mmCIF file with all atom_site columns, C-alpha atoms in Angstrom:
data_model
loop_
_atom_site.group_PDB
_atom_site.id
_atom_site.type_symbol
_atom_site.label_atom_id
_atom_site.label_alt_id
_atom_site.label_comp_id
_atom_site.label_asym_id
_atom_site.label_entity_id
_atom_site.label_seq_id
_atom_site.pdbx_PDB_ins_code
_atom_site.Cartn_x
_atom_site.Cartn_y
_atom_site.Cartn_z
_atom_site.occupancy
_atom_site.B_iso_or_equiv
_atom_site.pdbx_formal_charge
_atom_site.auth_seq_id
_atom_site.auth_comp_id
_atom_site.auth_asym_id
_atom_site.auth_atom_id
_atom_site.pdbx_PDB_model_num
ATOM 1   C CA . MET J 1 1   ? -2.877  -25.073 -7.855  1.00 62.00 ? 1   MET J CA 1
ATOM 2   C CA . GLN J 1 2   ? -4.620  -25.538 -4.760  1.00 65.00 ? 2   GLN J CA 1
ATOM 3   C CA . ARG J 1 3   ? -5.653  -22.793 -2.070  1.00 71.00 ? 3   ARG J CA 1
ATOM 4   C CA . PRO J 1 4   ? -3.719  -23.087 1.259   1.00 76.00 ? 4   PRO J CA 1
ATOM 5   C CA . GLU J 1 5   ? -6.181  -24.111 4.109   1.00 78.00 ? 5   GLU J CA 1
ATOM 6   C CA . PRO J 1 6   ? -5.649  -20.883 6.107   1.00 78.00 ? 6   PRO J CA 1
ATOM 7   C CA . ILE J 1 7   ? -4.363  -20.684 9.582   1.00 84.00 ? 7   ILE J CA 1
ATOM 8   C CA . ASP J 1 8   ? -4.825  -18.594 12.508  1.00 85.00 ? 8   ASP J CA 1
ATOM 9   C CA . GLU J 1 9   ? -1.248  -17.118 12.162  1.00 91.00 ? 9   GLU J CA 1
ATOM 10  C CA . GLU J 1 10  ? -0.307  -13.186 11.020  1.00 92.00 ? 10  GLU J CA 1
ATOM 11  C CA . PHE J 1 11  ? 2.125   -12.134 8.605   1.00 94.00 ? 11  PHE J CA 1
ATOM 12  C CA . LYS J 1 12  ? 3.250   -8.806  8.987   1.00 88.00 ? 12  LYS J CA 1
ATOM 13  C CA . PHE J 1 13  ? 4.432   -6.650  6.879   1.00 85.00 ? 13  PHE J CA 1
ATOM 14  C CA . GLU J 1 14  ? 5.327   -3.253  7.834   1.00 85.00 ? 14  GLU J CA 1
ATOM 15  C CA . GLN J 1 15  ? 6.506   -1.160  4.716   1.00 88.00 ? 15  GLN J CA 1
ATOM 16  C CA . GLY J 1 16  ? 5.931   -1.405  0.703   1.00 92.00 ? 16  GLY J CA 1
ATOM 17  C CA . LEU J 1 17  ? 3.597   -1.361  -1.814  1.00 97.00 ? 17  LEU J CA 1
ATOM 18  C CA . ILE J 1 18  ? 2.369   -4.567  -3.218  1.00 98.00 ? 18  ILE J CA 1
ATOM 19  C CA . VAL J 1 19  ? 0.908   -3.489  -6.214  1.00 98.00 ? 19  VAL J CA 1
ATOM 20  C CA . SER J 1 20  ? -1.046  -5.834  -9.312  1.00 98.00 ? 20  SER J CA 1
ATOM 21  C CA . SER J 1 21  ? -3.155  -5.699  -12.184 1.00 98.00 ? 21  SER J CA 1
ATOM 22  C CA . THR J 1 22  ? -5.801  -7.312  -13.961 1.00 97.00 ? 22  THR J CA 1
ATOM 23  C CA . ASP J 1 23  ? -8.524  -7.487  -16.515 1.00 97.00 ? 23  ASP J CA 1
ATOM 24  C CA . LEU J 1 24  ? -12.003 -6.899  -16.519 1.00 95.00 ? 24  LEU J CA 1
ATOM 25  C CA . LYS J 1 25  ? -12.867 -10.822 -15.226 1.00 94.00 ? 25  LYS J CA 1
ATOM 26  C CA . GLY J 1 26  ? -10.091 -9.884  -12.341 1.00 94.00 ? 26  GLY J CA 1
ATOM 27  C CA . ILE J 1 27  ? -7.241  -12.392 -13.754 1.00 97.00 ? 27  ILE J CA 1
ATOM 28  C CA . ILE J 1 28  ? -4.153  -11.085 -12.932 1.00 98.00 ? 28  ILE J CA 1
ATOM 29  C CA . THR J 1 29  ? -1.937  -9.498  -15.405 1.00 98.00 ? 29  THR J CA 1
ATOM 30  C CA . TYR J 1 30  ? 0.814   -7.506  -13.669 1.00 98.00 ? 30  TYR J CA 1
ATOM 31  C CA . ALA J 1 31  ? 2.059   -8.405  -9.629  1.00 98.00 ? 31  ALA J CA 1
ATOM 32  C CA . ASN J 1 32  ? 4.920   -6.515  -8.816  1.00 98.00 ? 32  ASN J CA 1
ATOM 33  C CA . ARG J 1 33  ? 7.593   -8.198  -6.409  1.00 97.00 ? 33  ARG J CA 1
ATOM 34  C CA . LYS J 1 34  ? 6.567   -6.367  -3.238  1.00 97.00 ? 34  LYS J CA 1
ATOM 35  C CA . PHE J 1 35  ? 3.074   -8.684  -4.031  1.00 98.00 ? 35  PHE J CA 1
ATOM 36  C CA . CYS J 1 36  ? 5.164   -11.877 -4.434  1.00 98.00 ? 36  CYS J CA 1
ATOM 37  C CA . GLU J 1 37  ? 7.036   -11.274 -1.525  1.00 97.00 ? 37  GLU J CA 1
ATOM 38  C CA . ILE J 1 38  ? 3.892   -10.585 0.867   1.00 97.00 ? 38  ILE J CA 1
ATOM 39  C CA . ALA J 1 39  ? 1.609   -13.069 -1.084  1.00 97.00 ? 39  ALA J CA 1
ATOM 40  C CA . GLY J 1 40  ? 4.165   -15.839 -0.504  1.00 97.00 ? 40  GLY J CA 1
ATOM 41  C CA . TYR J 1 41  ? 3.662   -16.746 -4.687  1.00 98.00 ? 41  TYR J CA 1
ATOM 42  C CA . SER J 1 42  ? 6.192   -16.283 -7.297  1.00 97.00 ? 42  SER J CA 1
ATOM 43  C CA . ARG J 1 43  ? 5.478   -13.992 -9.967  1.00 97.00 ? 43  ARG J CA 1
ATOM 44  C CA . GLY J 1 44  ? 4.578   -17.213 -12.708 1.00 97.00 ? 44  GLY J CA 1
ATOM 45  C CA . GLU J 1 45  ? 2.313   -18.524 -9.848  1.00 97.00 ? 45  GLU J CA 1
ATOM 46  C CA . LEU J 1 46  ? -0.022  -15.190 -9.917  1.00 98.00 ? 46  LEU J CA 1
ATOM 47  C CA . VAL J 1 47  ? 0.107   -13.916 -13.372 1.00 98.00 ? 47  VAL J CA 1
ATOM 48  C CA . GLY J 1 48  ? -3.053  -15.265 -15.535 1.00 98.00 ? 48  GLY J CA 1
ATOM 49  C CA . LYS J 1 49  ? -4.422  -16.432 -12.075 1.00 97.00 ? 49  LYS J CA 1
ATOM 50  C CA . ASN J 1 50  ? -7.394  -14.554 -10.721 1.00 96.00 ? 50  ASN J CA 1
ATOM 51  C CA . HIS J 1 51  ? -6.976  -11.897 -7.815  1.00 96.00 ? 51  HIS J CA 1
ATOM 52  C CA . ASN J 1 52  ? -8.886  -14.366 -5.248  1.00 94.00 ? 52  ASN J CA 1
ATOM 53  C CA . ILE J 1 53  ? -6.212  -16.325 -5.474  1.00 96.00 ? 53  ILE J CA 1
ATOM 54  C CA . VAL J 1 54  ? -5.489  -14.995 -1.721  1.00 97.00 ? 54  VAL J CA 1
ATOM 55  C CA . ARG J 1 55  ? -9.017  -14.375 -1.122  1.00 95.00 ? 55  ARG J CA 1
ATOM 56  C CA . HIS J 1 56  ? -9.100  -15.122 2.373   1.00 95.00 ? 56  HIS J CA 1
ATOM 57  C CA . PRO J 1 57  ? -12.494 -17.154 3.443   1.00 93.00 ? 57  PRO J CA 1
ATOM 58  C CA . ASP J 1 58  ? -12.962 -14.199 6.499   1.00 93.00 ? 58  ASP J CA 1
ATOM 59  C CA . MET J 1 59  ? -13.995 -11.855 3.532   1.00 95.00 ? 59  MET J CA 1
ATOM 60  C CA . PRO J 1 60  ? -17.280 -11.104 3.276   1.00 95.00 ? 60  PRO J CA 1
ATOM 61  C CA . LYS J 1 61  ? -18.854 -12.141 -0.343  1.00 93.00 ? 61  LYS J CA 1
ATOM 62  C CA . ALA J 1 62  ? -20.570 -8.177  0.477   1.00 92.00 ? 62  ALA J CA 1
ATOM 63  C CA . ALA J 1 63  ? -17.367 -6.363  0.598   1.00 92.00 ? 63  ALA J CA 1
ATOM 64  C CA . PHE J 1 64  ? -16.417 -7.831  -2.730  1.00 91.00 ? 64  PHE J CA 1
ATOM 65  C CA . GLN J 1 65  ? -19.564 -7.019  -4.476  1.00 92.00 ? 65  GLN J CA 1
ATOM 66  C CA . GLU J 1 66  ? -19.675 -3.666  -3.126  1.00 92.00 ? 66  GLU J CA 1
ATOM 67  C CA . LEU J 1 67  ? -15.765 -3.493  -4.477  1.00 93.00 ? 67  LEU J CA 1
ATOM 68  C CA . TRP J 1 68  ? -16.460 -5.153  -7.950  1.00 92.00 ? 68  TRP J CA 1
ATOM 69  C CA . ASP J 1 69  ? -20.402 -2.467  -7.931  1.00 94.00 ? 69  ASP J CA 1
ATOM 70  C CA . THR J 1 70  ? -18.105 0.429   -7.424  1.00 95.00 ? 70  THR J CA 1
ATOM 71  C CA . LEU J 1 71  ? -15.455 -0.441  -9.875  1.00 93.00 ? 71  LEU J CA 1
ATOM 72  C CA . LYS J 1 72  ? -17.277 -1.276  -12.552 1.00 90.00 ? 72  LYS J CA 1
ATOM 73  C CA . SER J 1 73  ? -19.005 1.760   -12.348 1.00 92.00 ? 73  SER J CA 1
ATOM 74  C CA . GLY J 1 74  ? -16.214 3.617   -13.075 1.00 89.00 ? 74  GLY J CA 1
ATOM 75  C CA . LYS J 1 75  ? -15.199 4.806   -9.311  1.00 94.00 ? 75  LYS J CA 1
ATOM 76  C CA . GLU J 1 76  ? -12.282 4.294   -7.377  1.00 97.00 ? 76  GLU J CA 1
ATOM 77  C CA . TRP J 1 77  ? -12.743 1.908   -4.217  1.00 97.00 ? 77  TRP J CA 1
ATOM 78  C CA . THR J 1 78  ? -10.431 1.949   -1.390  1.00 97.00 ? 78  THR J CA 1
ATOM 79  C CA . GLY J 1 79  ? -10.797 -0.555  1.481   1.00 96.00 ? 79  GLY J CA 1
ATOM 80  C CA . VAL J 1 80  ? -9.243  -2.817  4.212   1.00 97.00 ? 80  VAL J CA 1
ATOM 81  C CA . VAL J 1 81  ? -8.903  -6.436  3.262   1.00 97.00 ? 81  VAL J CA 1
ATOM 82  C CA . LYS J 1 82  ? -7.859  -9.792  4.586   1.00 97.00 ? 82  LYS J CA 1
ATOM 83  C CA . ASN J 1 83  ? -5.697  -11.530 2.165   1.00 97.00 ? 83  ASN J CA 1
ATOM 84  C CA . LEU J 1 84  ? -5.090  -15.083 2.286   1.00 97.00 ? 84  LEU J CA 1
ATOM 85  C CA . ARG J 1 85  ? -0.721  -16.330 2.100   1.00 97.00 ? 85  ARG J CA 1
ATOM 86  C CA . LYS J 1 86  ? 0.371   -18.885 0.003   1.00 96.00 ? 86  LYS J CA 1
ATOM 87  C CA . ASP J 1 87  ? 1.607   -20.548 3.260   1.00 96.00 ? 87  ASP J CA 1
ATOM 88  C CA . GLY J 1 88  ? -2.151  -20.393 4.540   1.00 96.00 ? 88  GLY J CA 1
ATOM 89  C CA . LYS J 1 89  ? -1.020  -17.724 6.818   1.00 96.00 ? 89  LYS J CA 1
ATOM 90  C CA . TYR J 1 90  ? -3.227  -14.304 6.866   1.00 97.00 ? 90  TYR J CA 1
ATOM 91  C CA . TYR J 1 91  ? -2.371  -10.444 6.277   1.00 97.00 ? 91  TYR J CA 1
ATOM 92  C CA . TRP J 1 92  ? -4.012  -7.080  6.324   1.00 97.00 ? 92  TRP J CA 1
ATOM 93  C CA . VAL J 1 93  ? -3.940  -4.288  3.362   1.00 98.00 ? 93  VAL J CA 1
ATOM 94  C CA . TYR J 1 94  ? -5.474  -0.686  3.059   1.00 98.00 ? 94  TYR J CA 1
ATOM 95  C CA . SER J 1 95  ? -6.087  -1.431  -0.475  1.00 98.00 ? 95  SER J CA 1
ATOM 96  C CA . HIS J 1 96  ? -6.854  1.618   -3.504  1.00 98.00 ? 96  HIS J CA 1
ATOM 97  C CA . ILE J 1 97  ? -8.456  -0.091  -6.829  1.00 98.00 ? 97  ILE J CA 1
ATOM 98  C CA . THR J 1 98  ? -8.458  2.194   -9.679  1.00 97.00 ? 98  THR J CA 1
ATOM 99  C CA . PRO J 1 99  ? -9.907  0.946   -13.588 1.00 96.00 ? 99  PRO J CA 1
ATOM 100 C CA . ILE J 1 100 ? -6.842  1.671   -16.270 1.00 96.00 ? 100 ILE J CA 1
ATOM 101 C CA . GLU J 1 101 ? -8.470  3.158   -19.489 1.00 94.00 ? 101 GLU J CA 1
ATOM 102 C CA . LYS J 1 102 ? -7.371  2.794   -22.615 1.00 94.00 ? 102 LYS J CA 1
ATOM 103 C CA . ASP J 1 103 ? -8.947  4.831   -25.573 1.00 96.00 ? 103 ASP J CA 1
ATOM 104 C CA . GLY J 1 104 ? -11.569 6.178   -23.068 1.00 92.00 ? 104 GLY J CA 1
ATOM 105 C CA . GLN J 1 105 ? -13.063 2.170   -22.019 1.00 94.00 ? 105 GLN J CA 1
ATOM 106 C CA . VAL J 1 106 ? -11.863 0.414   -18.937 1.00 94.00 ? 106 VAL J CA 1
ATOM 107 C CA . ILE J 1 107 ? -9.866  -2.706  -19.891 1.00 96.00 ? 107 ILE J CA 1
ATOM 108 C CA . GLY J 1 108 ? -8.539  -3.199  -16.105 1.00 96.00 ? 108 GLY J CA 1
ATOM 109 C CA . TYR J 1 109 ? -7.884  -2.398  -12.637 1.00 97.00 ? 109 TYR J CA 1
ATOM 110 C CA . THR J 1 110 ? -4.521  -1.585  -10.401 1.00 98.00 ? 110 THR J CA 1
ATOM 111 C CA . ALA J 1 111 ? -4.873  -2.068  -7.152  1.00 97.00 ? 111 ALA J CA 1
ATOM 112 C CA . ALA J 1 112 ? -1.499  -0.166  -4.516  1.00 98.00 ? 112 ALA J CA 1
ATOM 113 C CA . ARG J 1 113 ? -2.053  -1.635  -1.233  1.00 98.00 ? 113 ARG J CA 1
ATOM 114 C CA . ARG J 1 114 ? -0.203  -0.968  1.712   1.00 97.00 ? 114 ARG J CA 1
ATOM 115 C CA . PRO J 1 115 ? -0.137  -2.588  5.305   1.00 97.00 ? 115 PRO J CA 1
ATOM 116 C CA . ALA J 1 116 ? -3.323  -1.613  7.396   1.00 97.00 ? 116 ALA J CA 1
ATOM 117 C CA . SER J 1 117 ? -3.014  -0.127  10.666  1.00 96.00 ? 117 SER J CA 1
ATOM 118 C CA . GLN J 1 118 ? -4.031  -1.553  13.598  1.00 96.00 ? 118 GLN J CA 1
ATOM 119 C CA . THR J 1 119 ? -6.891  0.984   14.107  1.00 97.00 ? 119 THR J CA 1
ATOM 120 C CA . GLU J 1 120 ? -8.131  0.393   10.275  1.00 97.00 ? 120 GLU J CA 1
ATOM 121 C CA . ILE J 1 121 ? -8.016  -3.609  10.678  1.00 97.00 ? 121 ILE J CA 1
ATOM 122 C CA . ASN J 1 122 ? -10.104 -3.090  14.225  1.00 97.00 ? 122 ASN J CA 1
ATOM 123 C CA . GLU J 1 123 ? -12.499 -0.682  12.238  1.00 97.00 ? 123 GLU J CA 1
ATOM 124 C CA . VAL J 1 124 ? -13.327 -3.244  9.876   1.00 96.00 ? 124 VAL J CA 1
ATOM 125 C CA . ILE J 1 125 ? -13.006 -6.642  11.738  1.00 96.00 ? 125 ILE J CA 1
ATOM 126 C CA . PRO J 1 126 ? -16.664 -6.294  13.538  1.00 96.00 ? 126 PRO J CA 1
ATOM 127 C CA . ILE J 1 127 ? -17.826 -5.177  10.707  1.00 95.00 ? 127 ILE J CA 1
ATOM 128 C CA . TYR J 1 128 ? -16.874 -8.139  8.532   1.00 95.00 ? 128 TYR J CA 1
ATOM 129 C CA . LYS J 1 129 ? -18.097 -10.156 10.984  1.00 94.00 ? 129 LYS J CA 1
ATOM 130 C CA . ASP J 1 130 ? -21.729 -9.543  11.016  1.00 94.00 ? 130 ASP J CA 1
ATOM 131 C CA . LEU J 1 131 ? -21.639 -9.266  7.018   1.00 94.00 ? 131 LEU J CA 1
ATOM 132 C CA . LEU J 1 132 ? -20.019 -12.908 7.575   1.00 94.00 ? 132 LEU J CA 1
ATOM 133 C CA . GLU J 1 133 ? -22.905 -13.919 10.126  1.00 92.00 ? 133 GLU J CA 1
ATOM 134 C CA . LYS J 1 134 ? -25.826 -12.306 7.638   1.00 92.00 ? 134 LYS J CA 1
ATOM 135 C CA . GLU J 1 135 ? -24.280 -14.553 4.593   1.00 91.00 ? 135 GLU J CA 1
ATOM 136 C CA . LYS J 1 136 ? -24.116 -17.868 6.695   1.00 86.00 ? 136 LYS J CA 1
ATOM 137 C CA . ASN J 1 137 ? -27.957 -17.165 7.515   1.00 77.00 ? 137 ASN J CA 1
#
């Protein structure tokens, strides 16, 4: 499946909770109806794909490195993420990701995401722009 070209148009969602689960490598094992609706993909298009299918190119690699480092250390992660819909529009979420444990072993991760507030978005935009500039150099 080809990733969409981003267009500079925001898709706003006001309510609801996006929930998804992945295995240890970030492959989607569960996507709730709201995730499908907001991302613009069917459940069949999401399950079995890497979660980065919704990764927006404006998101710095360093932000995801910090996310993965936190999760791999067994801790929960929270933060604001800009995602990419199937139609190329973007949407902002406040994400809370927790490890899934079975028999004392981490077997995957579950993310619950709500719409990010404008204040949360405004706080991260300059941080992400700065990180992206550093990645280019």
